[in-house]
Tab-separated table of C-alpha atoms in Angstrom:
chain	number	residue	atom	x	y	z
A	13	MET	CA	-19.436	21.642	-109.871
A	14	LEU	CA	-19.229	17.866	-108.895
A	15	GLU	CA	-18.472	17.129	-105.467
A	16	ARG	CA	-17.594	14.007	-103.537
A	17	ILE	CA	-20.956	14.325	-101.669
A	18	HIS	CA	-22.710	14.196	-105.002
A	19	LEU	CA	-20.935	10.679	-105.760
A	20	GLU	CA	-21.838	9.377	-102.229
A	21	ILE	CA	-25.278	10.439	-102.538
A	22	LEU	CA	-25.953	8.700	-105.984
A	23	THR	CA	-24.173	5.641	-104.569
A	24	ALA	CA	-26.467	5.563	-101.580
A	25	ILE	CA	-29.613	6.058	-103.847
A	26	LYS	CA	-28.390	3.180	-106.169
A	27	GLU	CA	-27.907	0.955	-103.145
A	28	HIS	CA	-30.920	1.783	-100.931
A	29	GLY	CA	-33.425	2.877	-103.634
A	30	THR	CA	-35.278	5.642	-101.517
A	31	LEU	CA	-34.596	9.014	-100.253
A	32	THR	CA	-35.200	8.218	-96.655
A	33	LYS	CA	-32.871	5.326	-96.515
A	34	ALA	CA	-30.161	7.000	-98.552
A	35	ALA	CA	-30.201	9.975	-96.223
A	36	ASP	CA	-30.029	7.733	-93.129
A	37	SER	CA	-27.052	5.620	-94.570
A	38	LEU	CA	-25.154	9.160	-95.031
A	39	HIS	CA	-26.473	10.793	-91.704
A	40	LEU	CA	-27.954	13.669	-93.679
A	41	SER	CA	-31.451	14.965	-93.576
A	42	GLN	CA	-33.673	14.502	-96.686
A	43	SER	CA	-34.026	18.274	-97.127
A	44	ALA	CA	-30.184	18.625	-97.293
A	45	LEU	CA	-29.679	15.754	-99.573
A	46	SER	CA	-32.379	16.874	-102.005
A	47	HIS	CA	-31.037	20.405	-101.797
A	48	SER	CA	-27.495	19.285	-102.804
A	49	ILE	CA	-28.934	17.324	-105.820
A	50	LYS	CA	-31.354	19.913	-107.073
A	51	LYS	CA	-28.420	22.333	-107.012
A	52	LEU	CA	-26.265	20.258	-109.154
A	53	GLU	CA	-29.116	19.410	-111.525
A	54	GLY	CA	-29.442	23.303	-111.991
A	55	GLN	CA	-25.882	23.472	-112.984
A	56	ILE	CA	-25.745	20.598	-115.341
A	57	ALA	CA	-29.225	21.493	-116.620
A	58	THR	CA	-30.446	17.890	-116.729
A	59	PRO	CA	-32.186	15.524	-113.939
A	60	ILE	CA	-30.274	13.073	-111.998
A	61	TRP	CA	-32.895	10.977	-110.713
A	62	LYS	CA	-36.628	10.213	-111.272
A	63	LYS	CA	-39.240	8.955	-109.017
A	64	ASP	CA	-40.548	5.380	-109.837
A	65	GLY	CA	-43.400	4.716	-107.374
A	66	ARG	CA	-41.746	5.090	-103.889
A	67	ASN	CA	-38.340	4.537	-105.177
A	68	LEU	CA	-35.919	6.776	-107.066
A	69	ARG	CA	-34.302	5.791	-110.476
A	70	LEU	CA	-31.189	7.314	-111.667
A	71	THR	CA	-31.374	8.736	-115.163
A	72	ALA	CA	-28.545	8.391	-117.740
A	73	ALA	CA	-26.818	11.267	-116.303
A	74	GLY	CA	-27.126	9.892	-112.738
A	75	GLU	CA	-25.870	6.526	-113.938
A	76	ARG	CA	-22.804	8.159	-115.436
A	77	ILE	CA	-21.819	9.954	-112.333
A	78	GLN	CA	-22.637	6.841	-110.204
A	79	THR	CA	-20.057	4.893	-112.589
A	80	LEU	CA	-17.481	7.644	-111.721
A	81	ALA	CA	-18.334	7.167	-107.991
A	82	ASN	CA	-17.549	3.346	-108.348
A	83	ARG	CA	-14.013	4.259	-109.463
A	84	VAL	CA	-13.352	7.476	-107.445
A	85	LEU	CA	-14.811	6.794	-103.903
A	86	PRO	CA	-12.575	3.702	-103.195
A	87	GLN	CA	-9.567	5.865	-103.774
A	88	PHE	CA	-10.914	8.610	-101.448
A	89	LEU	CA	-11.298	5.936	-98.640
A	90	HIS	CA	-7.934	4.246	-99.371
A	91	THR	CA	-6.127	7.728	-99.119
A	92	GLU	CA	-7.948	8.727	-96.091
A	93	LEU	CA	-7.036	5.598	-94.422
A	94	LEU	CA	-3.319	5.959	-95.320
A	95	LEU	CA	-3.569	9.477	-93.945
A	96	LYS	CA	-4.989	8.405	-90.760
A	97	GLN	CA	-2.311	5.785	-90.496
A	98	ILE	CA	0.557	8.202	-91.127
A	99	ALA	CA	-0.927	10.764	-88.477
A	100	LYS	CA	-1.045	7.846	-85.739
A	101	GLY	CA	2.614	6.541	-86.929
A	102	GLU	CA	1.130	3.472	-88.393
A	103	MET	CA	2.511	1.751	-91.643
A	104	GLY	CA	-0.455	0.913	-93.485
A	105	SER	CA	-2.417	-2.018	-94.813
A	106	LEU	CA	-2.145	-4.652	-97.464
A	107	ARG	CA	-5.347	-5.736	-99.373
A	108	ILE	CA	-4.471	-8.799	-101.586
A	109	GLY	CA	-6.804	-9.820	-104.491
A	110	MET	CA	-6.769	-13.474	-105.566
A	111	GLU	CA	-7.171	-14.378	-109.107
A	112	CYS	CA	-5.701	-17.925	-108.499
A	113	HIS	CA	-8.008	-20.400	-106.885
A	114	PRO	CA	-5.457	-22.934	-105.787
A	115	CYS	CA	-2.898	-20.479	-104.518
A	116	TYR	CA	-4.298	-19.976	-101.072
A	117	GLN	CA	-1.856	-22.537	-99.546
A	118	TRP	CA	1.144	-20.815	-101.071
A	119	LEU	CA	-0.138	-17.460	-100.115
A	120	LEU	CA	-0.279	-18.653	-96.404
A	121	ARG	CA	3.257	-19.655	-96.598
A	122	VAL	CA	4.160	-16.097	-97.778
A	123	ILE	CA	2.021	-14.412	-95.275
A	124	GLN	CA	3.379	-16.053	-92.104
A	125	PRO	CA	7.102	-14.626	-92.237
A	126	TYR	CA	5.873	-11.425	-93.758
A	127	LEU	CA	3.487	-10.652	-90.849
A	128	VAL	CA	6.476	-11.414	-88.481
A	129	GLN	CA	8.562	-8.964	-90.353
A	130	TRP	CA	6.015	-6.159	-90.541
A	131	PRO	CA	3.904	-6.335	-87.401
A	132	ASP	CA	2.267	-3.154	-88.011
A	133	ILE	CA	0.661	-3.915	-91.389
A	134	ASP	CA	-3.070	-5.220	-91.337
A	135	MET	CA	-3.888	-7.621	-94.225
A	136	ASP	CA	-6.906	-8.838	-95.862
A	137	VAL	CA	-7.470	-11.284	-98.807
A	138	LYS	CA	-10.184	-10.788	-101.560
A	139	GLN	CA	-11.357	-13.087	-104.225
A	140	GLU	CA	-14.899	-11.692	-105.261
A	141	PHE	CA	-14.788	-8.189	-107.096
A	142	GLN	CA	-17.562	-6.220	-108.581
A	143	PHE	CA	-15.613	-4.981	-111.529
A	144	GLY	CA	-13.084	-7.719	-111.823
A	145	ALA	CA	-9.759	-8.147	-110.018
A	146	LEU	CA	-7.860	-5.674	-112.269
A	147	GLY	CA	-10.469	-3.279	-112.005
A	148	ALA	CA	-10.271	-3.419	-108.197
A	149	LEU	CA	-6.508	-2.739	-108.340
A	150	LEU	CA	-6.981	0.225	-110.657
A	151	SER	CA	-9.743	1.615	-108.401
A	152	TYR	CA	-7.894	1.084	-105.127
A	153	GLU	CA	-10.015	-1.579	-103.595
A	154	ILE	CA	-6.876	-4.045	-103.409
A	155	ASP	CA	-3.207	-3.181	-103.299
A	156	VAL	CA	-1.802	-6.452	-104.796
A	157	LEU	CA	-3.179	-8.847	-107.253
A	158	ILE	CA	-2.097	-12.503	-107.323
A	159	THR	CA	-2.746	-13.952	-110.809
A	160	PRO	CA	-1.280	-16.627	-113.110
A	161	ASP	CA	-3.059	-14.831	-116.130
A	162	PRO	CA	-1.950	-10.923	-116.205
A	163	LEU	CA	-4.006	-8.539	-118.225
A	164	PHE	CA	-1.013	-5.813	-118.884
A	165	LYS	CA	-2.120	-2.218	-118.388
A	166	PRO	CA	-0.119	0.955	-118.565
A	167	LYS	CA	-0.779	1.692	-114.875
A	168	ILE	CA	-0.026	-1.788	-113.636
A	169	GLU	CA	3.263	-3.534	-113.127
A	170	TYR	CA	3.311	-7.489	-112.900
A	171	ILE	CA	6.323	-8.977	-111.425
A	172	PRO	CA	6.810	-12.842	-111.925
A	173	VAL	CA	7.407	-14.645	-108.448
A	174	PHE	CA	7.592	-18.295	-109.189
A	175	ASP	CA	7.443	-20.822	-112.277
A	176	TYR	CA	5.217	-23.903	-112.194
A	177	GLU	CA	3.821	-26.630	-114.530
A	178	HIS	CA	0.175	-26.959	-115.137
A	179	ARG	CA	-0.803	-30.793	-114.889
A	180	LEU	CA	-3.644	-33.159	-115.439
A	181	VAL	CA	-4.757	-34.848	-112.142
A	182	VAL	CA	-6.077	-38.232	-112.118
A	183	SER	CA	-6.713	-41.200	-109.636
A	184	ALA	CA	-3.785	-43.423	-108.855
A	185	SER	CA	-5.733	-46.180	-110.385
A	186	HIS	CA	-6.792	-44.366	-113.678
A	187	LYS	CA	-5.523	-45.632	-116.917
A	188	LEU	CA	-3.608	-42.306	-117.631
A	189	ALA	CA	-1.809	-42.631	-114.338
A	190	LYS	CA	1.081	-44.673	-115.685
A	191	GLN	CA	1.819	-42.270	-119.009
A	192	ASN	CA	4.414	-39.691	-119.052
A	193	PHE	CA	2.130	-37.157	-120.771
A	194	VAL	CA	-1.472	-37.181	-122.126
A	195	LEU	CA	-2.933	-36.269	-125.559
A	196	PRO	CA	-5.920	-33.976	-126.008
A	197	GLU	CA	-8.156	-36.820	-127.697
A	198	GLN	CA	-7.576	-39.139	-124.558
A	199	LEU	CA	-9.553	-36.725	-122.587
A	200	SER	CA	-12.774	-36.944	-124.770
A	201	GLU	CA	-14.731	-39.510	-122.578
A	202	GLU	CA	-13.320	-37.777	-119.354
A	203	VAL	CA	-15.372	-35.759	-116.894
A	204	LEU	CA	-13.618	-32.633	-115.952
A	205	PHE	CA	-13.693	-30.836	-112.693
A	206	SER	CA	-12.433	-27.247	-112.432
A	207	TYR	CA	-13.045	-24.075	-110.406
A	208	PRO	CA	-15.961	-21.816	-111.518
A	209	VAL	CA	-13.991	-20.030	-113.927
A	210	GLU	CA	-15.216	-19.325	-117.806
A	211	PRO	CA	-13.841	-22.093	-119.704
A	212	LEU	CA	-11.817	-19.837	-122.162
A	213	ARG	CA	-9.620	-18.604	-119.013
A	214	LEU	CA	-8.859	-22.128	-118.042
A	215	ASP	CA	-5.482	-23.368	-119.430
A	216	ILE	CA	-6.660	-27.002	-120.133
A	217	PHE	CA	-9.137	-25.464	-122.662
A	218	SER	CA	-7.015	-22.515	-123.925
A	219	GLN	CA	-3.778	-24.156	-124.394
A	220	PHE	CA	-4.561	-27.887	-124.686
A	221	LEU	CA	-7.993	-28.894	-125.901
A	222	ASN	CA	-9.157	-26.037	-127.938
A	223	PRO	CA	-6.053	-25.770	-130.150
A	224	ALA	CA	-6.533	-29.613	-130.944
A	225	LYS	CA	-10.220	-28.947	-131.322
A	226	CYS	CA	-11.015	-31.542	-128.581
A	227	SER	CA	-13.233	-31.484	-125.704
A	228	VAL	CA	-14.249	-33.372	-122.577
A	229	LYS	CA	-17.402	-35.676	-122.086
A	230	LYS	CA	-18.718	-33.262	-119.331
A	231	HIS	CA	-17.583	-30.239	-117.491
A	232	ILE	CA	-18.467	-29.683	-113.860
A	233	ASN	CA	-17.644	-26.779	-111.541
A	234	ILE	CA	-16.644	-27.231	-107.928
A	235	GLU	CA	-15.698	-24.388	-105.399
A	236	THR	CA	-12.996	-25.995	-103.378
A	237	THR	CA	-9.650	-27.828	-104.143
A	238	GLU	CA	-10.329	-30.483	-101.544
A	239	ILE	CA	-13.566	-31.667	-102.846
A	240	MET	CA	-12.290	-31.513	-106.210
A	241	LEU	CA	-9.518	-33.762	-105.425
A	242	GLN	CA	-11.661	-36.036	-103.312
A	243	MET	CA	-13.838	-36.641	-106.408
A	244	VAL	CA	-10.813	-37.259	-108.575
A	245	ALA	CA	-9.377	-39.718	-106.061
A	246	ALA	CA	-12.532	-41.532	-106.120
A	247	GLY	CA	-12.349	-42.023	-109.803
A	248	ARG	CA	-15.272	-39.844	-110.719
A	249	GLY	CA	-13.338	-37.490	-113.208
A	250	VAL	CA	-10.171	-35.474	-113.755
A	251	CYS	CA	-9.028	-32.051	-113.013
A	252	ALA	CA	-6.033	-29.684	-113.934
A	253	LEU	CA	-3.983	-27.947	-111.128
A	254	PRO	CA	-0.521	-26.532	-110.433
A	255	GLY	CA	1.969	-29.322	-110.204
A	256	TRP	CA	3.275	-28.200	-106.876
A	257	LEU	CA	-0.083	-28.275	-105.238
A	258	VAL	CA	-0.738	-31.829	-106.814
A	259	ASP	CA	2.706	-32.910	-105.021
A	260	GLU	CA	1.336	-31.716	-101.665
A	261	TYR	CA	-2.064	-33.462	-101.737
A	262	SER	CA	-0.504	-36.767	-103.474
A	263	LYS	CA	1.375	-37.496	-100.261
A	264	SER	CA	-2.232	-38.125	-98.326
A	265	MET	CA	-4.524	-38.922	-101.361
A	266	PRO	CA	-4.208	-41.616	-104.124
A	267	ILE	CA	-3.799	-39.084	-106.984
A	268	LYS	CA	-1.234	-38.835	-109.792
A	269	SER	CA	-0.382	-35.799	-112.114
A	270	VAL	CA	0.490	-36.172	-115.815
A	271	ARG	CA	2.038	-33.814	-118.196
A	272	PHE	CA	-0.191	-32.062	-120.726
A	273	GLY	CA	1.393	-32.948	-124.045
A	274	GLU	CA	5.015	-33.642	-124.663
A	275	ASN	CA	6.092	-30.296	-123.565
A	276	GLY	CA	3.678	-29.671	-120.805
A	277	ILE	CA	2.039	-26.244	-120.053
A	278	GLY	CA	4.470	-23.899	-118.289
A	279	LYS	CA	3.073	-21.199	-116.135
A	280	GLN	CA	3.945	-18.131	-113.808
A	281	ILE	CA	2.414	-16.601	-110.916
A	282	PHE	CA	2.505	-12.858	-110.902
A	283	VAL	CA	2.285	-10.072	-108.162
A	284	GLY	CA	0.470	-7.038	-109.670
A	285	ILE	CA	0.868	-3.521	-108.205
A	286	ARG	CA	0.074	-0.105	-109.078
A	287	LYS	CA	3.024	1.625	-110.873
A	288	ASN	CA	2.891	4.834	-108.669
A	289	GLU	CA	3.340	2.609	-105.545
A	290	GLN	CA	6.584	0.863	-106.489
A	291	HIS	CA	8.604	2.911	-103.791
A	292	ILE	CA	6.312	1.373	-100.900
A	293	ASP	CA	8.687	-0.689	-98.644
A	294	TYR	CA	6.266	-3.204	-97.399
A	295	LEU	CA	4.853	-3.766	-100.829
A	296	ASN	CA	8.259	-4.477	-102.174
A	297	ASP	CA	9.040	-6.787	-99.112
A	298	PHE	CA	5.900	-8.753	-99.684
A	299	ILE	CA	7.080	-9.428	-103.333
A	300	ALA	CA	10.419	-10.314	-102.167
A	301	GLN	CA	8.938	-12.759	-99.630
A	302	ALA	CA	6.592	-14.238	-102.569
A	303	LYS	CA	9.900	-14.839	-104.753
A	304	LYS	CA	11.433	-16.733	-101.848
A	305	THR	CA	8.221	-18.793	-101.207
A	306	LYS	CA	7.984	-22.080	-103.337
């Protein structure tokens, strides 16, 4: 009853809004597109779209089918790509999803030797996802997920590749720079810079400030690591980053890192893959290279 073309049609309608534009995007005639949907509507005995002026609006049934399309169509495309590569004798592609803003420099050190080892592998890195990074992995939009905060699911395997300590970053002249560790209440008058992530997903809040019922004076989002650290070096505020990253930047910038509390915040970077792809050699070699790269 429900065919791939129906999923593609509703996705095109959702994206373009009109029958004409949807038909053009799919290289179909308007009559063929309409006939296909009318036949499906007859089979399920309910309308799939309604006219809204010059545009088309999906009904509840249409929205349900289009939700299915969001999950299924990427899997079709991924499988077709793999089949084409197999037919041509090519190995495949590796699409990496990043849920770790400061991990790009580490990832570059992983990628460089990996590409030498696998010259026939194409690679892409994504950081923005329509339905979240885990959703992208489950729906075959990406093949590998790099994250410090795994959400464990039955179909996903997470492999820890290295340990690190999450640390507070201050300017070299900051009053906290000479301390061995910082207490939550000592940040109450500080401006905190962070990546644009929900505060509940930031370790400085979830593992340090919130349990002590403390907060900061002001919280400002900054997109890039370099600008964030320039602001910290200038004494404009503080931030929290992996210790290994701070060590690299402190060689050329007047910044220091301080432990969160006496025990610190220990973290791990994980590589997530789909469990049904554990046998793929180039995925396993990527994980092995990630484990060797510090």
